[in-house]
Every structure is written in structure tokens, then in C-alpha cells.
Amino acid sequence: MQKDVILNGRIWLITNDKGELINDIDTDMIFHNQYLTITDLDEMGQYTFDNLEGWKDFADKALKDDIIVVGDNFGAGSSRQQAVDCFKSLAVQAIIAKSFGAIYKRNAINSGLPILVLDSIDLNNIENREMVEFDLENGETDHNAINIEPFSKVQMDIYQAGNLFAYGKNIK
Amino acid sequence: MGKTIIEKILQNHSEQKVEPGKIVWIDIDIRTARDFGGPNVVKNLEKYYPDTEIPDKSNAFFTFDTVVPAKTIPYANSQQICRDFAKKHGLKVYDVNAGIGTHILMEKGFALPGKTLVGTDSHFNILGAVGAFGQGMGDQDIAFAFITGRNWFEVPETIKINLKGTFSYPTTGKDLVLYILRKIGSKGVLGKSVEYYGECLKDFSFSEVVTLSSMTTEMGGIIAYPHPNENVKDWLKEHTGETPEFIYADEDAKYLDEMEIDVSNLKPQIAAPPKPDNVFDVEKLKGQKVDSVFVGSCTNGRIEDMRLVADIIKGKKIADDVMLRVVPTTSEVYGQMLSEGLIKVLYNAGAVVSNPGCGGCANGQIGMTGKGEVQISTGNRNFTGKQGYGDTYLASPVTAARAALKGSL
Ligand code: SF4
């Protein structure tokens, strides 16, 4: 069965006190190393962003299918998978960033969590909790203040298969 | 058309045509997992590949370095999960006495020029120091590589950085890499491979080359290849018994960008909190009070680093209100420190010396910092909260040792 390539969700603009999207959110801010021994997906969500100034209560605020929007170099730092899985645990639907840390990008793509690169955003004309529709295949949105780049081929293939393991079985 | 170093290495490991920007499947020579990430690798293997033999067993293993020996029960459990799995499948474990995984790979001759290696460690790009391709990965990626011996890679573009001019002691390789961070920032080479050339690299010790390679992560890069010098070649020969055959870029290789950074008479550099690219001349922070000093990590914990520190503090005492904590990178380094009498020098000066590993960098195995505490670290990261709630400054072993004696910068 093909997965839907259109995502609909309420967005969280992860901004600082100046109203700018936060850059360089590293894996310790997303999922601090003191929780690294947690391997159970259900338990991870509650610690999401609990070391990110201004967003420590994110886990309480996040709702199913939310989409988060962040700045440059999201997920810089360590290779921990929990920094991806904690969003799955919260049922966050997708992450949109200006750019991603290289390992973070791999981890997210391999686990089938949609991550998208922001093409442009006009923060004066978009607000938190607005409902936005994103097309993973062609990068189109239904909001003129936000634009994204479409999925790459490998990313779409892995997303459709479910994860890297499922995809890997097909290509052998 | 000519190829860069990374393009050549990947091409040698792929059936597809390797071009920057393209995603290709790569054969992986060595697959590893640490105690951090390792238990999840095992969990994934057991879930997705139950009762499957691990192929090519001699090139798949575990390296424990993050929290060694385990300081809490969850860490102990995590390590035991890896040990049990390794035993069942006949895989080797470099256990809690060994040291940092990437350095073990170099010392034991697994990481050689042109090889491809992966592990659950974001500083795997250290292996660029010996001309190998090392890639840090998450636990699903690694589990997949354990079973299939391959994985997908987006071939990175390459940036050539020409270092112009030379510098000398007390400025070291660490100061150089901090200065590059200062110039190009935490996203300076995001997603790219780097090749470094320049006269100043000729005299770098093996440790300095490692330092330069390791902080590619902090610049957002995939990997960096400092042009290999005689010290690196000798080091490899000593450890493997063979003359290493490095892979060099073609003359007509195509680079995304070529930068020149002038490092003539570079002065010692320091990264102030909260980010590794928040870099200043040490001079500028002169007088800053220091409470604790950490020497170690995968970036600056090799024997050459220890010698620099010991030279400075030999016969002296560290300042009364300063803690000096020293962690060698590997058991080999620890042994060298013992035989060269460096541990005695450190002990006499009032330092705490611990067993090899990531202590001091990962999860405070040799102590965390408290709120208000100012720490000088030779590591690679000073993000808020990483080693506690104190303020961490990143500097060279020379700057660190001097600060330990003086109690200030
Ligand atoms: S010393 Fe720190 S950065 Fe280096 S491998 Fe260990 S945890 Fe990672």
C-alpha cells in the first residue's frame, strides 16, 4: 500500500525570544544524554526538547500529527537515534528545517520520519498552530508563506517501504 | 574527469558511478557499535533479523568507550546486552579497558587509507586522519550495515582548504582547528567533505592531525582529509608493520569551493561557551578565572597531548582551587604515559588521572560541571548542559595545562 504523500498538520515554529527560527539545535537539546539509556519508544517523547531554552514544555504542548519548523543545522551533534525517535514517540508528523545535521538526516530518513528542507519562509505571515498541507512529492504547500523542497528518491523509497530494513529487503 | 579523495574511496567501494550529490550504495569494510547506541543496534538486529548470522564476523565488533566501566545499572545492562549478543554471534568486544573506539580502529590497523568504516559515533570522521572514510551513524543504519555489509550514501561535494603560512609552539593543531571554526562557523562545510593542504601540516604530530580531522563534525562536515605527512605515515607503519598507501585527489579533481585561510603566526585560540565556533584569541580572555581543567577526549587525548601537558606542569603544582582531570584516549596511550613517567608527573602536580575512554566528554564519567563552574576542556564540544551546567571553554592541551597551573587564563 502506498503511503500518503500529502501531510496535513498544525505547525510549531520553534523560535527564540526574537521570533527567529532557532538554528543549531543539537541532539543534547533535543534529547539530553542523561536519558540515553531509554530504549522504549513510548517513554522517549516526554523528554523532547527538555534542554532547549524556551521549549522545555514542548512535550506537554505537542499534539498528534503536529509538524515542527526549525532553523539551520537541526540535529547537529551526536548520532543518537533517540533524537529522532522522541518525535515519533510524540506522534509528531514531520520536521521541517532550513538544513539538517548529516547524521540526523540519515537517522530520520532511515526510520521513515518525514524530514523536509525549508525552501523559504515568511515569518511575518505565518503563525503557530496554523494548519498547513505539504506535498512530499513535489514540495508544494497550501500556504504562501512557507515553501519546501520535495523528497529525494531514496528518501521516498524508504518512506514508502516504512524504514531502511523493509526497504533493504526489497532491493536485495 | 578527476576525482577528489572521498569520491575515489567511495568509487572503490561501489558498483554505481560515484558523483557528488548522487546517492549510491557502498560496501563497508568495518562495522562497529559502541556501548552507546550498541544496545539499540542489538535490539534492531534481533527484531528485524532474528536468527540471522552476522556475515564477515572478523570485521564487525563492539567497542565500549562512552561510559566505562558502567557507572549506573542501566549502562551496565546496556553493555551486557552487547556482550551477550557478541558472544552468541562470535563477535569481538573491545571492552571497558580498551579506550575510544575510533582510536582502537586506528591503533589495531583496521582504519587504513582507503577503507570504509562505520560506527555509532558522530566523530567517526576522525578516521580521515589516516585517509579512511569513517561515518558515524544511528543504530538502524549500523544494524543494517552489520547484516548487509553496505549502506547508502549521498556522495558529498568536496571543499579544498588551503592553509597559508606557518605557526609554532605554543600554537598547536587544536588552535588551528578552532581558528578554522572561527572563520567558517558551525555550518561552514555542512554535508561536505574537506581536503586540507598547506605547509603548516608538514610538522603536525599524529595527534594534531587527529585533532584537525575530529572537529570536522563541529563544522557540520562529513569528513576531512589533511594531506598526510611523514608523522602520520610513520605512525601507521609502526602500528601495522606496512607502508601505508594513501589515496590522493586527482590534479583535475572538481571542488565545490576552494578557500584560503591565512594561519601565519596564528595565536592560541579558545572557544567560549556555548558553541565550538564561538572562538577568540586566548589573549582576549586573559584573566578569566578557571575552576577545572579536563585533558582528554577523542580530539586531544593522545600521547603527544599528554606530553605537552606534562612538560608544562612537571615539577609544579596545579593552582589550589583548580581540579585537573586527565583521561587518556586508549589503553595504549595509558601504557605509554606509565612508561614515560607522565602519570607520576600528573599525580605529583595534583591531577586526577582516570582509565581510558570518553570520560570528561561523554556523560561526566570523570565528573560533571556544576552551575557557575568554569571548565577548560581539550574536547570538541561545549554545548550547554553537555558536561553539566558549568561553562565549558575548548582549548589546546597547552592552554589547558597553563590554566591549571595559574587558575586562570
Ligand atoms: S570523546 Fe566525546 S566526542 Fe569523542 S567519541 Fe567520546 S563522546 Fe564522542
Coordinates of C-alpha atoms in Angstrom, one line a residue, chain B residues 79-409:
Chain B
Q79 CA 26.9 -3.2 27.9
Q80 CA 25.9 -6.6 28.9
I81 CA 23.3 -6.7 26.1
C82 CA 26.1 -6.1 23.7
R83 CA 28.4 -8.6 25.3
D84 CA 25.8 -11.4 25.3
F85 CA 25.0 -10.7 21.6
A86 CA 28.6 -10.6 20.7
K87 CA 29.2 -13.9 22.4
K88 CA 26.3 -15.6 20.7
H89 CA 27.5 -14.5 17.3
G90 CA 31.2 -14.8 17.9
L91 CA 32.0 -11.1 17.6
K92 CA 34.8 -9.4 19.3
V93 CA 34.2 -6.8 22.1
Y94 CA 36.8 -4.2 22.9
D95 CA 35.6 -3.9 26.4
V96 CA 35.7 -1.2 29.1
N97 CA 39.5 -1.3 29.4
A98 CA 40.2 -0.5 25.7
G99 CA 39.6 3.1 25.1
I100 CA 37.8 5.2 22.4
G101 CA 36.6 3.0 19.5
T102 CA 37.8 5.2 16.6
H103 CA 41.3 5.3 18.1
I104 CA 41.3 1.5 18.6
L105 CA 40.4 1.1 14.9
M106 CA 43.5 3.2 14.0
E107 CA 45.8 1.5 16.5
K108 CA 44.8 -2.0 15.6
G109 CA 45.2 -1.3 11.9
F110 CA 41.5 -1.6 10.9
A111 CA 41.3 2.0 9.8
L112 CA 43.7 2.2 6.9
P113 CA 43.9 4.6 3.9
G114 CA 41.0 4.0 1.5
K115 CA 39.0 1.8 3.9
T116 CA 35.3 2.4 4.7
L117 CA 34.2 2.1 8.4
V118 CA 31.0 2.9 10.3
G119 CA 30.1 3.2 14.0
T120 CA 27.6 4.7 16.4
D121 CA 29.8 7.7 17.0
S122 CA 29.5 11.1 15.4
H123 CA 33.2 11.6 15.4
F124 CA 33.9 8.7 13.1
N125 CA 35.3 11.2 10.7
I126 CA 38.4 11.2 12.8
L127 CA 39.4 8.4 10.6
G128 CA 40.1 10.9 7.8
A129 CA 43.4 11.4 9.7
V130 CA 44.6 8.1 8.3
G131 CA 43.0 8.5 4.9
A132 CA 40.0 6.3 5.6
F133 CA 36.3 7.1 5.2
G134 CA 34.6 6.9 8.6
Q135 CA 30.9 7.7 9.0
G136 CA 29.1 8.0 12.3
M137 CA 25.6 6.6 12.1
G138 CA 22.5 5.9 14.2
D139 CA 21.6 2.4 15.4
Q140 CA 19.3 1.4 12.5
D141 CA 22.0 2.3 10.0
I142 CA 24.5 0.3 11.9
A143 CA 22.3 -2.7 12.3
F144 CA 21.6 -2.7 8.6
A145 CA 25.4 -2.5 7.9
F146 CA 26.1 -5.4 10.3
I147 CA 23.9 -7.6 8.3
T148 CA 24.3 -6.4 4.7
G149 CA 27.8 -5.0 4.8
R150 CA 26.6 -2.0 2.9
N151 CA 24.6 1.2 3.1
W152 CA 23.5 4.2 1.1
F153 CA 25.5 7.4 1.0
E154 CA 24.9 10.7 -0.6
V155 CA 28.3 11.5 -2.2
P156 CA 29.4 14.8 -0.7
E157 CA 30.9 17.6 -2.7
T158 CA 34.4 18.4 -1.6
I159 CA 35.8 21.7 -0.4
K160 CA 39.5 22.4 -0.6
I161 CA 41.0 24.4 2.2
N162 CA 44.5 25.8 1.6
L163 CA 46.2 26.9 4.8
K164 CA 48.6 29.6 4.1
G165 CA 51.7 30.3 6.3
T166 CA 53.0 28.5 9.4
F167 CA 52.9 28.9 13.1
S168 CA 54.8 27.4 16.1
Y169 CA 54.5 26.5 19.7
P170 CA 52.6 27.4 21.9
T171 CA 50.1 27.4 19.0
T172 CA 49.1 23.8 18.0
G173 CA 46.8 21.9 15.8
K174 CA 43.9 22.4 18.2
D175 CA 44.3 26.2 17.8
L176 CA 44.3 25.8 14.1
V177 CA 41.1 23.8 14.1
L178 CA 39.4 26.3 16.4
Y179 CA 40.6 29.1 14.2
I180 CA 39.1 27.4 11.2
L181 CA 35.8 27.1 13.1
R182 CA 36.0 30.8 14.0
K183 CA 36.4 31.6 10.3
I184 CA 33.8 29.3 8.8
G185 CA 31.4 28.5 11.6
S186 CA 29.4 25.5 12.7
K187 CA 27.9 25.1 9.3
G188 CA 31.0 26.1 7.3
V189 CA 31.2 22.7 5.5
L190 CA 27.8 21.3 6.2
G191 CA 27.4 18.0 4.5
K192 CA 30.7 18.4 2.6
S193 CA 34.0 16.6 2.5
V194 CA 37.1 18.6 3.1
E195 CA 40.7 18.3 1.9
Y196 CA 43.3 20.3 3.8
Y197 CA 46.6 21.4 2.2
G198 CA 49.3 23.7 3.5
E199 CA 52.8 23.9 4.7
C200 CA 51.8 24.1 8.4
L201 CA 50.5 20.5 8.2
K202 CA 54.0 19.1 7.5
D203 CA 55.2 19.2 11.1
F204 CA 51.9 18.2 12.7
S205 CA 52.2 15.3 15.2
F206 CA 49.9 12.4 14.7
S207 CA 47.7 13.7 17.4
E208 CA 47.4 17.1 15.8
V209 CA 46.3 15.6 12.5
V210 CA 43.7 13.6 14.5
T211 CA 42.5 16.8 16.2
L212 CA 42.1 18.6 12.9
S213 CA 40.1 15.7 11.4
S214 CA 37.9 15.2 14.5
M215 CA 36.5 18.6 14.7
T216 CA 35.0 18.4 11.2
T217 CA 31.9 17.3 13.0
E218 CA 31.7 20.7 14.7
M219 CA 31.8 22.4 11.2
G220 CA 29.0 20.2 10.0
G221 CA 31.2 18.3 7.6
I222 CA 31.1 14.7 6.6
I223 CA 34.9 14.1 6.8
A224 CA 38.2 15.9 6.3
Y225 CA 41.5 14.7 4.8
P226 CA 44.5 16.6 6.0
H227 CA 47.3 16.0 3.4
P228 CA 49.2 13.1 5.0
N229 CA 52.6 14.0 6.4
E230 CA 55.6 11.8 7.4
N231 CA 54.5 11.6 11.1
V232 CA 51.2 10.0 10.1
K233 CA 52.9 7.6 7.7
D234 CA 55.4 6.6 10.3
W235 CA 52.7 6.2 12.9
L236 CA 50.7 3.8 10.6
K237 CA 53.8 1.9 9.7
E238 CA 54.6 1.4 13.4
H239 CA 51.2 0.1 14.1
T240 CA 50.6 -2.1 11.1
G241 CA 54.1 -3.0 10.0
E242 CA 53.3 -1.9 6.5
T243 CA 53.9 1.2 4.4
P244 CA 50.5 2.9 4.1
E245 CA 49.2 3.7 0.6
F246 CA 47.3 6.9 0.7
I247 CA 44.7 7.9 -1.8
Y248 CA 45.3 11.3 -3.3
A249 CA 43.0 13.6 -5.2
D250 CA 43.5 13.8 -9.0
E251 CA 45.1 17.0 -10.3
D252 CA 41.9 17.9 -12.2
A253 CA 39.5 16.9 -9.3
K254 CA 36.5 19.1 -9.2
Y255 CA 35.9 21.0 -5.9
L256 CA 32.8 22.8 -4.9
D257 CA 34.8 25.6 -3.4
E258 CA 38.4 26.4 -2.7
M259 CA 39.2 28.5 0.4
E260 CA 42.4 30.0 1.6
I261 CA 42.9 30.6 5.3
D262 CA 45.9 32.6 6.4
V263 CA 47.4 31.0 9.5
S264 CA 50.7 32.8 9.6
N265 CA 51.8 33.4 13.2
L266 CA 48.4 32.1 14.5
K267 CA 47.9 32.7 18.2
P268 CA 46.4 30.2 20.7
Q269 CA 42.6 30.1 20.3
I270 CA 39.8 29.2 22.6
A271 CA 36.1 28.5 22.1
A272 CA 33.9 30.2 24.7
P273 CA 30.5 28.7 25.6
P274 CA 28.0 27.8 24.4
K275 CA 29.3 26.8 20.9
P276 CA 32.5 25.4 19.4
D277 CA 32.6 28.2 16.8
N278 CA 32.4 31.0 19.4
V279 CA 36.2 31.4 19.1
F280 CA 38.6 34.1 20.4
D281 CA 42.3 34.6 20.8
V282 CA 43.1 33.2 24.3
E283 CA 44.8 36.6 24.9
K284 CA 41.4 38.3 24.7
L285 CA 40.0 36.3 27.7
K286 CA 43.2 36.7 29.7
G287 CA 42.4 36.7 33.5
Q288 CA 39.3 34.6 33.1
K289 CA 39.0 32.5 36.3
V290 CA 39.2 28.8 35.8
D291 CA 37.8 26.2 38.3
S292 CA 38.6 22.9 36.4
V293 CA 40.6 21.6 33.6
F294 CA 39.9 18.5 31.5
V295 CA 42.5 16.9 29.2
G296 CA 41.4 14.1 27.0
S297 CA 38.7 13.0 24.5
C298 CA 39.0 11.6 21.0
T299 CA 40.2 15.1 19.9
N300 CA 43.1 15.6 22.3
G301 CA 43.8 12.6 24.5
R302 CA 46.8 11.0 22.7
I303 CA 50.3 10.6 24.0
E304 CA 51.6 13.8 22.2
D305 CA 48.9 15.7 24.0
M306 CA 49.8 14.2 27.4
R307 CA 53.5 15.0 26.8
L308 CA 52.6 18.7 26.1
V309 CA 50.7 18.8 29.4
A310 CA 53.3 17.0 31.4
D311 CA 56.1 19.3 30.1
I312 CA 54.3 22.3 31.4
I313 CA 53.3 21.0 34.8
K314 CA 56.4 18.9 35.5
G315 CA 57.7 19.7 39.0
K316 CA 54.9 22.1 39.7
K317 CA 51.6 22.1 41.5
I318 CA 48.3 23.0 39.9
A319 CA 46.6 26.0 41.5
D320 CA 45.0 25.4 44.9
D321 CA 41.4 25.8 43.8
V322 CA 41.6 24.0 40.4
M323 CA 40.8 20.5 39.6
L324 CA 42.8 18.9 36.8
R325 CA 41.3 15.7 35.3
V326 CA 43.1 13.7 32.7
V327 CA 41.8 10.9 30.6
P328 CA 43.9 9.1 28.0
T329 CA 42.2 8.1 24.8
T330 CA 43.2 4.5 24.7
S331 CA 44.9 1.8 26.8
E332 CA 48.0 2.1 24.5
V333 CA 48.2 5.8 25.4
Y334 CA 47.7 5.0 29.1
G335 CA 50.6 2.5 28.9
Q336 CA 52.9 5.0 27.2
M337 CA 52.1 7.5 29.9
L338 CA 53.0 5.0 32.5
S339 CA 56.3 4.0 30.9
E340 CA 57.3 7.6 30.2
G341 CA 56.5 8.6 33.8
L342 CA 53.8 11.1 32.8
I343 CA 51.3 9.7 35.3
K344 CA 53.7 10.4 38.1
V345 CA 54.2 14.0 36.9
L346 CA 50.4 14.4 36.8
Y347 CA 50.0 12.8 40.2
N348 CA 52.6 15.0 41.8
A349 CA 51.0 18.1 40.4
G350 CA 47.7 17.1 42.0
A351 CA 45.8 15.8 38.9
V352 CA 43.2 13.1 38.8
V353 CA 44.1 10.5 36.1
S354 CA 41.4 8.1 35.0
N355 CA 41.2 5.0 32.8
P356 CA 40.9 5.5 29.0
G357 CA 37.7 6.3 27.3
C358 CA 35.3 9.2 26.7
G359 CA 35.2 10.2 30.3
G360 CA 35.3 14.0 30.6
C361 CA 33.4 14.4 27.3
A362 CA 30.5 11.9 27.5
N363 CA 28.2 11.9 30.4
G364 CA 30.6 13.1 33.0
Q365 CA 32.3 9.7 33.7
I366 CA 35.1 11.7 35.4
G367 CA 32.8 14.3 36.9
M368 CA 30.3 16.8 35.6
T369 CA 30.5 20.6 36.0
G370 CA 28.3 22.5 38.5
K371 CA 26.4 25.7 37.9
G372 CA 28.9 28.6 37.8
E373 CA 31.9 26.3 37.4
V374 CA 34.3 27.4 34.6
Q375 CA 36.0 24.5 32.8
I376 CA 38.7 24.4 30.2
S377 CA 38.4 21.3 28.1
T378 CA 40.6 19.9 25.4
G379 CA 37.5 18.2 24.0
N380 CA 35.4 19.1 21.0
R381 CA 32.0 20.3 22.3
N382 CA 30.9 22.9 24.8
F383 CA 27.2 22.9 24.2
T384 CA 25.1 24.0 27.2
G385 CA 24.5 21.0 29.5
K386 CA 26.8 18.6 27.7
Q387 CA 29.2 18.2 30.6
G388 CA 27.0 19.7 33.3
Y389 CA 25.7 23.2 34.0
G390 CA 29.1 24.9 34.2
D391 CA 30.6 26.9 31.4
T392 CA 33.0 24.9 29.2
Y393 CA 35.8 26.5 27.1
L394 CA 37.5 24.5 24.4
A395 CA 41.3 24.9 24.1
S396 CA 44.6 23.1 23.3
P397 CA 46.4 20.9 25.9
V398 CA 49.0 23.7 26.2
T399 CA 46.4 26.3 27.1
A400 CA 44.6 23.8 29.4
A401 CA 47.8 22.9 31.3
R402 CA 48.8 26.6 31.7
A403 CA 45.3 27.4 33.0
A404 CA 45.6 24.5 35.5
L405 CA 48.8 25.9 37.0
K406 CA 47.6 29.5 37.1
G407 CA 44.0 29.1 38.0
S408 CA 43.0 31.5 35.2
L409 CA 43.6 32.1 31.5

